[in-house]
Short mmCIF file of C-alpha atoms in Angstrom, two decimals:
data_model
loop_
_atom_site.label_atom_id
_atom_site.label_comp_id
_atom_site.label_asym_id
_atom_site.label_seq_id
_atom_site.Cartn_x
_atom_site.Cartn_y
_atom_site.Cartn_z
CA UNK T 1 -127.69 -50.73 111.87
CA UNK T 2 -128.01 -50.97 108.38
CA UNK T 3 -129.02 -54.28 106.76
CA UNK T 4 -126.63 -53.58 103.04
CA UNK T 5 -123.09 -52.32 104.46
CA UNK T 6 -120.35 -54.54 103.92
CA UNK T 7 -117.51 -53.17 106.25
CA UNK T 8 -114.06 -54.23 104.51
CA UNK T 9 -110.94 -54.66 106.50
CA UNK T 10 -107.38 -53.40 105.12
CA UNK T 11 -103.91 -53.89 105.61
CA UNK T 12 -100.42 -53.46 104.42
CA UNK T 13 -98.79 -51.41 101.97
CA UNK T 14 -100.64 -49.76 99.08
CA UNK T 15 -100.40 -52.63 96.52
CA UNK T 16 -102.75 -54.45 99.44
CA UNK T 17 -104.59 -51.55 99.90
CA UNK T 18 -105.58 -51.63 96.01
CA UNK T 19 -106.77 -55.38 96.57
CA UNK T 20 -109.19 -54.57 99.63
CA UNK T 21 -110.36 -51.03 97.84
CA UNK T 22 -111.18 -53.26 94.40
CA UNK T 23 -112.99 -55.75 96.28
CA UNK T 24 -115.28 -53.02 98.23
CA UNK T 25 -115.70 -51.72 94.33
CA UNK T 26 -117.14 -55.08 93.58
CA UNK T 27 -119.64 -55.16 96.31
CA UNK T 28 -120.55 -51.22 95.47
CA UNK T 29 -121.29 -52.25 91.75
CA UNK T 30 -123.60 -55.21 93.48
CA UNK T 31 -125.75 -51.64 94.96
CA UNK T 32 -124.26 -52.51 98.29
CA UNK T 33 -122.73 -50.01 100.47
CA UNK T 34 -119.28 -50.34 101.36
CA UNK T 35 -117.53 -48.87 104.48
CA UNK T 36 -113.27 -49.28 105.73
CA UNK T 37 -112.67 -50.11 109.35
CA UNK T 38 -108.86 -48.30 108.67
CA UNK T 39 -108.40 -49.51 112.24
CA UNK T 40 -105.11 -51.81 111.75
CA UNK T 41 -103.29 -48.59 110.38
CA UNK T 42 -103.77 -47.03 113.31
CA UNK T 43 -102.93 -49.76 115.54
CA UNK T 44 -100.05 -52.23 114.01
CA UNK T 45 -98.43 -49.33 111.15
CA UNK T 46 -96.30 -47.00 113.64
CA UNK T 47 -93.06 -48.25 112.79
CA UNK T 48 -94.37 -51.65 110.52
CA UNK T 49 -91.15 -50.84 107.82
CA UNK T 50 -88.60 -50.92 111.10
CA UNK T 51 -84.76 -51.57 111.45
CA UNK T 52 -85.74 -55.19 113.21
CA UNK T 53 -87.09 -56.00 109.49
CA UNK T 54 -83.49 -54.94 107.95
CA UNK T 55 -84.78 -51.65 106.66
CA UNK T 56 -82.77 -48.15 107.52
CA UNK T 57 -85.10 -46.35 109.88
CA UNK T 58 -88.53 -47.07 110.86
CA UNK T 59 -91.25 -45.77 108.84
CA UNK T 60 -95.11 -45.71 109.28
CA UNK T 61 -97.86 -47.61 107.00
CA UNK T 62 -100.97 -45.40 106.00
CA UNK T 63 -104.10 -45.84 104.49
CA UNK T 64 -102.48 -43.83 101.38
CA UNK T 65 -105.31 -44.70 99.17
CA UNK T 66 -106.84 -40.88 99.78
CA UNK T 67 -102.87 -40.18 98.92
CA UNK T 68 -103.05 -42.06 95.91
CA UNK T 69 -106.43 -41.94 94.57
CA UNK T 70 -107.88 -38.60 95.42
CA UNK T 71 -110.83 -39.50 93.60
CA UNK T 72 -111.90 -42.26 94.83
CA UNK T 73 -114.01 -41.38 98.41
CA UNK T 74 -113.56 -44.65 100.70
CA UNK T 75 -115.93 -44.54 103.60
CA UNK T 76 -114.46 -44.77 106.54
CA UNK T 77 -116.86 -47.07 109.34
CA UNK T 78 -117.13 -45.79 112.68
CA UNK T 79 -116.29 -47.27 115.49
CA UNK T 80 -119.27 -49.27 117.02
CA UNK T 81 -119.82 -50.41 113.61
CA UNK T 82 -116.55 -51.84 113.41
CA UNK T 83 -117.76 -53.49 117.27
CA UNK T 84 -120.84 -54.39 115.85
CA UNK T 85 -120.03 -56.15 112.66
CA UNK T 86 -116.76 -57.87 113.59
CA UNK T 87 -118.33 -59.80 115.95
CA UNK T 88 -121.62 -60.67 114.40
CA UNK T 89 -120.61 -60.80 110.99
CA UNK T 90 -116.93 -61.33 110.19
CA UNK T 91 -116.26 -63.80 107.02
CA UNK T 92 -112.90 -64.31 105.69
CA UNK T 93 -113.72 -66.35 102.39
CA UNK T 94 -112.40 -66.84 98.66
CA UNK T 95 -116.00 -66.47 97.55
CA UNK T 96 -116.64 -63.44 99.59
CA UNK T 97 -117.87 -61.95 96.98
CA UNK T 98 -120.99 -64.63 96.43
CA UNK T 99 -122.59 -63.45 99.61
CA UNK T 100 -124.60 -60.59 100.84
CA UNK T 101 -124.17 -58.30 103.44
CA UNK T 102 -124.66 -57.42 105.99
CA UNK T 103 -120.61 -58.54 106.03
CA UNK T 104 -117.46 -57.67 108.17
CA UNK T 105 -114.59 -59.00 105.48
CA UNK T 106 -110.87 -59.33 107.16
CA UNK T 107 -108.11 -61.43 105.70
CA UNK T 108 -106.97 -61.52 102.42
CA UNK T 109 -109.79 -63.94 100.93
CA UNK T 110 -111.36 -63.37 97.69
CA UNK T 111 -109.31 -60.21 97.14
CA UNK T 112 -109.13 -60.96 93.16
CA UNK T 113 -110.77 -58.10 91.52
CA UNK T 114 -107.22 -55.68 91.10
CA UNK T 115 -106.99 -56.59 87.18
CA UNK T 116 -110.85 -56.31 86.26
CA UNK T 117 -110.59 -52.58 87.74
CA UNK T 118 -107.64 -52.28 86.36
CA UNK T 119 -109.09 -49.13 84.32
CA UNK T 120 -110.63 -48.07 87.15
CA UNK T 121 -107.66 -47.65 89.38
CA UNK T 122 -105.77 -46.02 86.18
CA UNK T 123 -108.36 -43.66 85.64
CA UNK T 124 -108.14 -42.34 88.99
CA UNK T 125 -104.41 -42.67 90.20
CA UNK T 126 -103.25 -39.41 90.32
CA UNK T 127 -101.35 -38.88 93.57
CA UNK T 128 -101.40 -35.76 95.32
CA UNK T 129 -97.96 -34.74 94.91
CA UNK T 130 -98.61 -34.27 91.37
CA UNK T 131 -100.47 -31.17 92.32
CA UNK T 132 -98.07 -30.14 95.02
CA UNK T 133 -95.30 -27.19 94.64
CA UNK T 134 -93.11 -28.69 97.58
CA UNK T 135 -89.43 -29.32 96.89
CA UNK T 136 -90.06 -32.99 97.24
CA UNK T 137 -93.16 -32.63 95.21
CA UNK T 138 -91.41 -30.91 92.36
CA UNK T 139 -88.94 -33.61 92.70
CA UNK T 140 -91.22 -36.37 92.37
CA UNK T 141 -92.65 -34.31 89.05
CA UNK T 142 -89.25 -33.86 87.28
CA UNK T 143 -88.14 -37.57 87.56
CA UNK T 144 -92.14 -38.57 86.07
CA UNK T 145 -91.13 -36.19 83.32
CA UNK T 146 -87.97 -37.89 82.73
CA UNK T 147 -89.59 -40.87 83.08
CA UNK T 148 -92.29 -40.40 80.27
CA UNK T 149 -89.73 -38.09 77.83
CA UNK T 150 -87.39 -41.54 77.83
CA UNK T 151 -87.14 -44.98 76.69
CA UNK T 152 -87.41 -46.03 80.60
CA UNK T 153 -86.89 -49.35 82.49
CA UNK T 154 -88.15 -48.76 85.85
CA UNK T 155 -85.92 -51.70 88.06
CA UNK T 156 -87.57 -52.63 91.59
CA UNK T 157 -85.28 -53.75 94.21
CA UNK T 158 -86.94 -55.22 97.27
CA UNK T 159 -85.27 -55.53 100.45
CA UNK T 160 -86.56 -55.10 103.83
CA UNK T 161 -88.15 -57.54 105.21
CA UNK T 162 -87.59 -59.32 101.95
CA UNK T 163 -83.78 -59.29 102.30
CA UNK T 164 -84.01 -62.83 104.10
CA UNK T 165 -85.59 -65.82 103.35
CA UNK T 166 -89.09 -65.34 103.67
CA UNK T 167 -92.35 -67.94 104.58
CA UNK T 168 -94.43 -66.79 102.14
CA UNK T 169 -91.59 -64.86 99.24
CA UNK T 170 -89.09 -67.50 99.42
CA UNK T 171 -85.31 -66.57 99.20
CA UNK T 172 -84.03 -63.04 97.99
CA UNK T 173 -84.13 -62.30 94.85
CA UNK T 174 -80.64 -62.53 93.08
CA UNK T 175 -78.41 -60.26 91.53
CA UNK T 176 -78.04 -62.27 88.60
CA UNK T 177 -81.57 -61.58 88.06
CA UNK T 178 -81.12 -58.41 87.91
CA UNK T 179 -78.15 -57.82 85.97
CA UNK T 180 -79.57 -60.61 83.72
CA UNK T 181 -82.99 -58.65 82.93
CA UNK T 182 -80.92 -55.60 82.50
CA UNK T 183 -78.97 -57.53 79.35
CA UNK T 184 -82.72 -58.72 78.47
CA UNK T 185 -83.81 -55.13 78.28
CA UNK T 186 -80.76 -53.83 76.49
CA UNK T 187 -80.83 -56.40 73.77
CA UNK T 188 -84.21 -54.72 72.82
CA UNK T 189 -83.09 -51.19 73.45
CA UNK T 190 -79.14 -50.24 73.88
CA UNK T 191 -80.81 -46.38 74.99
CA UNK T 192 -83.09 -47.57 77.46
CA UNK T 193 -82.62 -44.95 80.29
CA UNK T 194 -83.27 -47.53 83.93
CA UNK T 195 -84.59 -46.06 86.74
CA UNK T 196 -83.67 -47.61 90.26
CA UNK T 197 -86.24 -48.13 93.00
CA UNK T 198 -85.02 -49.78 96.41
CA UNK T 199 -86.18 -49.67 100.24
CA UNK T 200 -82.11 -50.43 100.56
CA UNK T 201 -80.50 -48.03 98.30
CA UNK T 202 -76.88 -49.03 100.50
CA UNK T 203 -77.41 -52.15 98.54
CA UNK T 204 -78.05 -51.35 95.49
CA UNK T 205 -74.82 -49.39 95.33
CA UNK T 206 -72.69 -52.16 96.47
CA UNK T 207 -74.17 -55.17 94.53
CA UNK T 208 -75.74 -54.02 91.29
CA UNK T 209 -74.36 -50.20 90.57
CA UNK T 210 -71.21 -51.78 90.22
CA UNK T 211 -72.47 -54.38 87.35
CA UNK T 212 -73.63 -51.08 85.30
CA UNK T 213 -70.74 -49.24 84.05
CA UNK T 214 -71.71 -47.35 80.41
CA UNK T 215 -74.83 -47.79 81.17
CA UNK T 216 -77.75 -45.15 81.76
CA UNK T 217 -79.40 -44.99 85.21
CA UNK T 218 -81.45 -43.29 87.80
CA UNK T 219 -81.32 -44.22 91.40
CA UNK T 220 -84.52 -42.65 92.83
CA UNK T 221 -84.37 -42.65 96.26
CA UNK T 222 -86.61 -39.80 97.38
CA UNK T 223 -89.05 -41.66 98.60
CA UNK T 224 -89.01 -44.04 101.46
CA UNK T 225 -90.87 -47.17 102.18
CA UNK T 226 -94.13 -44.86 103.22
CA UNK T 227 -94.35 -43.72 100.05
CA UNK T 228 -95.25 -47.24 98.40
CA UNK T 229 -97.41 -44.68 95.87
CA UNK T 230 -94.83 -42.83 94.19
CA UNK T 231 -92.66 -45.23 93.66
CA UNK T 232 -95.48 -46.98 92.51
CA UNK T 233 -96.53 -44.35 90.16
CA UNK T 234 -93.32 -44.21 88.61
CA UNK T 235 -93.02 -47.62 88.03
CA UNK T 236 -96.30 -47.35 86.44
CA UNK T 237 -95.11 -44.49 83.38
CA UNK T 238 -92.38 -46.86 82.54
CA UNK T 239 -91.91 -48.36 79.00
CA UNK T 240 -90.83 -51.46 80.40
CA UNK T 241 -90.67 -53.01 84.12
CA UNK T 242 -88.00 -55.02 86.39
CA UNK T 243 -89.74 -56.12 89.41
CA UNK T 244 -88.61 -58.42 91.68
CA UNK T 245 -90.20 -60.59 94.27
CA UNK T 246 -93.38 -58.85 96.34
CA UNK T 247 -95.79 -56.77 94.53
CA UNK T 248 -94.72 -53.35 93.40
CA UNK T 249 -93.46 -54.73 89.88
CA UNK T 250 -96.70 -56.82 89.20
CA UNK T 251 -99.29 -53.88 90.22
CA UNK T 252 -97.45 -51.18 88.98
CA UNK T 253 -97.65 -53.28 85.28
CA UNK T 254 -101.63 -53.27 86.45
CA UNK T 255 -101.59 -50.11 86.33
CA UNK T 256 -99.61 -48.86 83.90
CA UNK T 257 -100.33 -49.55 79.79
CA UNK T 258 -101.67 -53.15 78.18
CA UNK T 259 -97.84 -53.30 76.25
CA UNK T 260 -95.47 -52.55 78.90
CA UNK T 261 -93.08 -55.27 79.70
CA UNK T 262 -93.04 -56.61 82.76
CA UNK T 263 -89.97 -59.02 83.90
CA UNK T 264 -90.48 -60.53 87.16
CA UNK T 265 -89.01 -63.87 88.95
CA UNK T 266 -92.01 -65.08 90.35
CA UNK T 267 -95.27 -66.82 89.19
CA UNK T 268 -98.50 -64.90 89.57
CA UNK T 269 -101.85 -66.14 88.77
CA UNK T 270 -102.96 -62.83 87.87
CA UNK T 271 -100.72 -63.07 84.58
CA UNK T 272 -103.40 -65.63 83.02
CA UNK T 273 -104.67 -62.11 82.71
CA UNK T 274 -102.30 -59.59 81.85
CA UNK T 275 -99.77 -59.73 78.38
CA UNK T 276 -96.67 -59.38 78.28
CA UNK T 277 -94.75 -61.00 80.69
CA UNK T 278 -91.80 -62.68 81.25
CA UNK T 279 -90.80 -64.72 83.85
CA UNK T 280 -87.83 -65.55 84.54
CA UNK T 281 -85.27 -67.79 87.03
CA UNK T 282 -81.60 -66.61 87.07
CA UNK T 283 -80.28 -67.74 89.73
CA UNK T 284 -81.15 -68.86 93.32
CA UNK T 285 -79.28 -66.77 96.01
CA UNK T 286 -78.51 -63.04 97.04
CA UNK T 287 -75.08 -63.14 96.38
CA UNK T 288 -75.86 -65.08 92.82
CA UNK T 289 -73.91 -63.37 90.01
CA UNK T 290 -71.75 -61.12 92.24
CA UNK T 291 -70.88 -59.81 95.96
CA UNK T 292 -73.14 -59.75 98.40
CA UNK T 293 -73.30 -56.90 100.88
CA UNK T 294 -75.78 -56.85 103.41
#
C-alpha cells in the first residue's frame, strides 16, 4: 500500500460532493495522491430521496462529479484499499488538511475549500447534458440559453426532507420569505424573469404561484431530485439567486459570477468570503404570508 495516499469518503448530493472534491484538490496541491471511496452511494444512495422524506417518488443519489465536471478526474479507490486505510488511518478532524498521509477521511469536518477553489470548479462546470442531443438534454440547453439571455433570477424552493422542522436546518423556509425576496428583486429591476426550481412543484403551484400574478416566471420542472447538478448549473447562470434552506443556492452563488446577488434566509460562514449576499428573515413559519398546502 502507498504511503502518500489520501482516501476520501464522499456522500450526499452534488453540493456535498463538491465540498469533498475541493478537499481532495487541496491535498493534491500539496503533492499527495487522492482517491475516493464511493461506496456510500452504492450502499445508501439508492432511494435516498424517498416518499418517506416527503418526495413525490423515490430517487437515487449517485456520484455525479463525473457528470457535472467531466474534466475533473476522480480516481476511485479499490475495495482492498478502502478496507486497509479505513481500518488503520481513519480521521475526521477540522484540521484534517494539516495531516500527512496515509489517510482515510470520513465525515464532514475540514471541508472548507469550495470557496478557495471556486474558480477551479467554475472552469470545469460543464454538465454532460450541454453536449448531448436527446430530448431532455435539448430542453436543458434551451433553458440555459433563456437564462443567459434574460434578466434572470433563480428561485430555489427546497421542500422534501426540509418541508418539516429539521434538526440541522431548522423550520422550513416561509412563504413570506419567497414572496418578499421576489419583491426585493423586482424593486431593483421590474423586467426580471424568475426561474423557479423545487423538489415539490405541487407545493409551489399551490403556495407561491398565486402570489405571482402578472409576473414573468418559468417553472423549471424537467429535472428530478436525482439531477441536482443540472439545477445547480442553471441557478449558477442566473443574474440573481433566491435561496432556501439547504446548500444549492449557496453553491450556485459560489459557481456564479462575483456580482451575482444571493438572497438567503440562513447565515453561513462562507459569506465572509463572498460578495453581494443579503440575509433576510421574512417570516418564521412555513405558512407565513400565505395559505399552506402540504
